[in-house]
Coordinates of C-alpha atoms and ligand atoms in Angstrom, one line a residue:
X20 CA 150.5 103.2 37.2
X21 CA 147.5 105.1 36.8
X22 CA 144.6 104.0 39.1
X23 CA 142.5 102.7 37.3
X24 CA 145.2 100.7 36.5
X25 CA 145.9 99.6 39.8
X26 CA 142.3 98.7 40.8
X27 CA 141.8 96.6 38.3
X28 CA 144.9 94.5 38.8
X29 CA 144.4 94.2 42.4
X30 CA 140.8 92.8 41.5
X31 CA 141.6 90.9 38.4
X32 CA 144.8 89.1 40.8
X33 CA 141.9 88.3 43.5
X34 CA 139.8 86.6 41.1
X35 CA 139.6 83.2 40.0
X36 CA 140.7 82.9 35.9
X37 CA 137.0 81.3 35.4
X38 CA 135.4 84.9 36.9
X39 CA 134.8 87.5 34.2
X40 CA 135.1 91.1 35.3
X41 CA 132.5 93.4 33.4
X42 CA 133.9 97.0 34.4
X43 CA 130.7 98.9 34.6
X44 CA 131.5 102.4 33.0
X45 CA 128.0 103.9 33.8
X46 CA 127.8 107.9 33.7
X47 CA 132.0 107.6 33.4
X48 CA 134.0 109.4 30.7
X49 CA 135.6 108.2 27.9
X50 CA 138.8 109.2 28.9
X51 CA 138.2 106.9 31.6
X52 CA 137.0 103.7 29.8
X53 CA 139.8 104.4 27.1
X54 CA 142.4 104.1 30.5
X55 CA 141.0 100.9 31.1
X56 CA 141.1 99.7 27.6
X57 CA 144.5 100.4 28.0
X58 CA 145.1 98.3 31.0
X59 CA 143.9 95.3 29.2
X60 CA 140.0 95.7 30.4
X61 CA 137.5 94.1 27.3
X62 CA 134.6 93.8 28.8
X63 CA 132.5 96.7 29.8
X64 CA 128.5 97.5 30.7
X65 CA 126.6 100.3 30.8
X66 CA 122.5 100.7 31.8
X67 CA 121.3 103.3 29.2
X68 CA 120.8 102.9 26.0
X69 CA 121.7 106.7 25.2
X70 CA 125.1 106.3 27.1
X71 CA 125.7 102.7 24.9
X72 CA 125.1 104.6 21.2
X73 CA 127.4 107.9 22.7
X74 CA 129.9 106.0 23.7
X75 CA 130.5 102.7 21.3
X76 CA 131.5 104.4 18.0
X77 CA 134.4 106.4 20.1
X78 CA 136.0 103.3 21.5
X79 CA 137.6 100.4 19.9
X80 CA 136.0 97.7 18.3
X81 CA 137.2 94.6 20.3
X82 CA 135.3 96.1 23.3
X83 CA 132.2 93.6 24.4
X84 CA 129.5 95.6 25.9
X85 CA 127.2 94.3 28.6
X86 CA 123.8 96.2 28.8
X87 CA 123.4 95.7 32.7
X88 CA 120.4 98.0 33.2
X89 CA 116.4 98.0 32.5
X90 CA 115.7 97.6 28.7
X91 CA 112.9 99.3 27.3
X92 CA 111.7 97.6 24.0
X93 CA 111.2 100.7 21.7
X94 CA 115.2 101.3 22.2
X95 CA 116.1 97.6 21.7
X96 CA 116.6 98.2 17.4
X97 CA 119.1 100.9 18.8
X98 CA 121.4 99.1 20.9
X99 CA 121.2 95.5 19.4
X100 CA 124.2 96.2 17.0
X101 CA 126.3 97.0 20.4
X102 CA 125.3 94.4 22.7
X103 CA 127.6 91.2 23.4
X104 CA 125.3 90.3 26.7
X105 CA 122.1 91.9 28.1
X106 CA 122.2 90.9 31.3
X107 CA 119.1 92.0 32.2
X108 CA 116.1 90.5 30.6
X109 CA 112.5 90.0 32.5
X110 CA 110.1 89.8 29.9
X111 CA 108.6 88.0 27.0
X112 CA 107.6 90.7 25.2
X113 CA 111.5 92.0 25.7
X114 CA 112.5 88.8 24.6
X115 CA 110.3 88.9 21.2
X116 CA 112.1 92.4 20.5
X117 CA 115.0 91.4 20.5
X118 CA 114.4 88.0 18.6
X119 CA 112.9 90.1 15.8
X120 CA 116.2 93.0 15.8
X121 CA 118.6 90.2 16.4
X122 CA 116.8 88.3 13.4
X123 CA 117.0 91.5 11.2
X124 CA 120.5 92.2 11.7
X125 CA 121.5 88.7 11.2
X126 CA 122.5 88.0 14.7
X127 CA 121.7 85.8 17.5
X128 CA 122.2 87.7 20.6
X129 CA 122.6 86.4 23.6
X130 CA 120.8 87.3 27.1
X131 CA 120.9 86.5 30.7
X132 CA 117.4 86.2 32.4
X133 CA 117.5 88.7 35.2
X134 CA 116.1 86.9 38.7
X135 CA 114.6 89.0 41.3
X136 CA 116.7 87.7 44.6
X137 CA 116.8 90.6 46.5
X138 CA 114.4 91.7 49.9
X139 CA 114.1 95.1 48.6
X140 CA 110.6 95.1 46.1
X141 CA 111.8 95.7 42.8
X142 CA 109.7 96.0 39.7
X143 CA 112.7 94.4 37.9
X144 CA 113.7 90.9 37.6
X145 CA 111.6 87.5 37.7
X146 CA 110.6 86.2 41.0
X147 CA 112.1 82.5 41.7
X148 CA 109.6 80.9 42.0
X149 CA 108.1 81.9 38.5
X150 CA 111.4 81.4 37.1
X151 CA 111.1 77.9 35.9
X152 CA 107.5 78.5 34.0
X153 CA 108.9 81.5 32.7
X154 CA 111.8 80.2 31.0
X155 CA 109.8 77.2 29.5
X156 CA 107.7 80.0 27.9
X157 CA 110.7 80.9 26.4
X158 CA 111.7 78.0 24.9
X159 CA 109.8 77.7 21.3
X160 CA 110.0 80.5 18.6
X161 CA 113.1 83.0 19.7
X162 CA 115.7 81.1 17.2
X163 CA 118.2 84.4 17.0
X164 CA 118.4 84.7 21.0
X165 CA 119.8 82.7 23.4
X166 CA 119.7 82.5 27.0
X167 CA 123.0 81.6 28.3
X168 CA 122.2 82.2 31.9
X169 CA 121.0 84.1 35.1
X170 CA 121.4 87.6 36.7
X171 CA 120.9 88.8 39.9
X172 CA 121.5 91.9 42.1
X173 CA 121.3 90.8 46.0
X174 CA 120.2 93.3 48.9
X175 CA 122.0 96.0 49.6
X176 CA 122.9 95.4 53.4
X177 CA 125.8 95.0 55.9
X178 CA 124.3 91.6 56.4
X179 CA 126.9 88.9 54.6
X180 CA 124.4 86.1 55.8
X181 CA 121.4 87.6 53.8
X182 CA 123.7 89.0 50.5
X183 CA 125.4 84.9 50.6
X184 CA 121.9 83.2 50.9
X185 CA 120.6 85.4 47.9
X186 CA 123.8 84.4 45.7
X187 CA 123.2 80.4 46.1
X188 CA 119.1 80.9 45.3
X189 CA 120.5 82.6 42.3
X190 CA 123.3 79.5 41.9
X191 CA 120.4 77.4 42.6
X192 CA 118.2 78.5 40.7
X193 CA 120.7 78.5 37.5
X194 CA 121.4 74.7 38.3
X195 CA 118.1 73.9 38.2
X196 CA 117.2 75.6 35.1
X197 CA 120.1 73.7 33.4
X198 CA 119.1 70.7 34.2
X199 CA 115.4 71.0 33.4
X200 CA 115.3 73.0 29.8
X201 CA 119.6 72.6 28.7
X202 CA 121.1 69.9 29.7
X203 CA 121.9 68.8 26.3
X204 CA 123.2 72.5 25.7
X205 CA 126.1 73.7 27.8
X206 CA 125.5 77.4 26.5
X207 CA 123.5 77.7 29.6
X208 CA 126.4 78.6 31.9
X209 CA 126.5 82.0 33.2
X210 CA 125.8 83.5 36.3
X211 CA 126.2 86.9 36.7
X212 CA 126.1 88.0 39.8
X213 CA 128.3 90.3 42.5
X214 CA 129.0 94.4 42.0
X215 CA 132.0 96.4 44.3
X216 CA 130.2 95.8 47.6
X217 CA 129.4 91.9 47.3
X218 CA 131.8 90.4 44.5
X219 CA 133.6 88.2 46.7
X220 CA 131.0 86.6 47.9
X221 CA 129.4 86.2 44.8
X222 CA 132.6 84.3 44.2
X223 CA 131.9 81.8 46.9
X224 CA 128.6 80.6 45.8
X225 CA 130.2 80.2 42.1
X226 CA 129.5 83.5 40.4
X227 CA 130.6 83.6 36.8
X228 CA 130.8 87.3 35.6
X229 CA 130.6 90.2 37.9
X230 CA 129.6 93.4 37.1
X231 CA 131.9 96.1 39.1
X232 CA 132.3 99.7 38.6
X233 CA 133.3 102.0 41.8
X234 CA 135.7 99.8 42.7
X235 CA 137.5 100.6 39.5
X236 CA 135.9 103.8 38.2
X237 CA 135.3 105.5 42.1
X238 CA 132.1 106.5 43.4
X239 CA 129.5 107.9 40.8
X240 CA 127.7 111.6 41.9
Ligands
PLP8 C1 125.8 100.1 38.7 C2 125.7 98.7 38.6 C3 126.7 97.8 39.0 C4 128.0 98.2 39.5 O1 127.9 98.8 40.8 P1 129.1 99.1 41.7 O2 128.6 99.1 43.1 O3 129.6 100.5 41.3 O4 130.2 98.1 41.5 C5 126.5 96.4 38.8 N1 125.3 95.9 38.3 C6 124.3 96.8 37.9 C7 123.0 96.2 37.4 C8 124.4 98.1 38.1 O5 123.4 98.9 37.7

């Protein structure tokens, strides 16, 4: 068995069957992806739009790719066609983008509002406590996207106390949300959170998707 191979069994067989694993093939080769592929592995992400368009038309078409990274809007019309999730949305005016490609194309697409959870100041993600007014900003004219949950990257520490606490303000969070603007629309269900390092605690405060790549990939440069 090739490696990749093995990785991804050992963490498929250590994760509950309601956990999806997005293999995140960032600055990876093709011949590495198409090794996974082969092992079963659907789901992938990526961050860049570039690497998305280079990639996509090599691989096969039953792949669902995750845009994991920072979105800029003038390269939303680029990727849209690709993208089964983008996990990582913090803006209206990102939101309005890609409303107007995914109406174009004929699409609804579907996001996950990216939460900033982590100690470390990040320019990305919406703070908790602005979540809630944010998303009920959303909530009127974006009929071709829907939100079907939350992101959230925790700090990068040692510390299992601090990366756990971040994971249930993200679960938290996502409950609250659900019952305040979906509760009559159980699309709302998706919490992405947990990466190599933190996954399995991610797991433990009810992670729905996480997003791992050295673990299955190896280290990137
Ligand atoms: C790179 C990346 C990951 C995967 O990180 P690993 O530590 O290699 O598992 C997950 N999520 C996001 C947003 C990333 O950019």
């Amino acid at each position: 068995m090739s490696d990749i191979k093995k990785d991804l069994s050992r963490i498929i067989e250590s994760i509950p069957n309601n956990v999806l694993l997005v293999a995140v093939s960032k600055t990876k080769p093709l011949s590495l992806l198409k090794e996974a592929y082969d092992a079963g592995q659907r789901h992938f992400g990526e961050n860049k739009a570039q690497e998305i368009l280079e990639k996509c038309p090599n691989l096969p078409e039953d792949i669902k790719w995750h845009f994991i990274g920072h979105l800029q809007s003038k390269k939303v019309k680029q990727v849209i066609r690709y993208t089964h999730l983008i996990h990582s949305v913090d803006s209206l005016k990102l939101i309005a983008e890609i409303d107007k490609r995914a109406q174009a194309m004929g699409k609804t697409q579907d996001i996950l509002i990216q939460v900033h959870i982590a100690k470390e100041e990040s320019k990305f993600g919406i703070p908790v406590e602005k979540l809630s007014s944010f998303i009920a900003s959303t909530m009127d004219d974006f009929s071709n996207t829907r939100i079907t949950g939350l992101m959230g990257m925790a700090t990068f520490t040692d510390n299992e106390d601090v990366v756990s606490k971040e994971f249930a303000t993200l679960k938290k969070a996502a409950n609250l949300i659900k019952t305040s603007y979906f509760n009559s629309d159980s699309s709302f269900s998706e919490i992405s959170m947990g990466m190599s390092g933190d996954y399995k605690l991610a797991i433990a405060e009810g992670t729905t998707m996480i997003r791992v790549g050295s673990s299955i990939f190896g280290s990137r440069n």
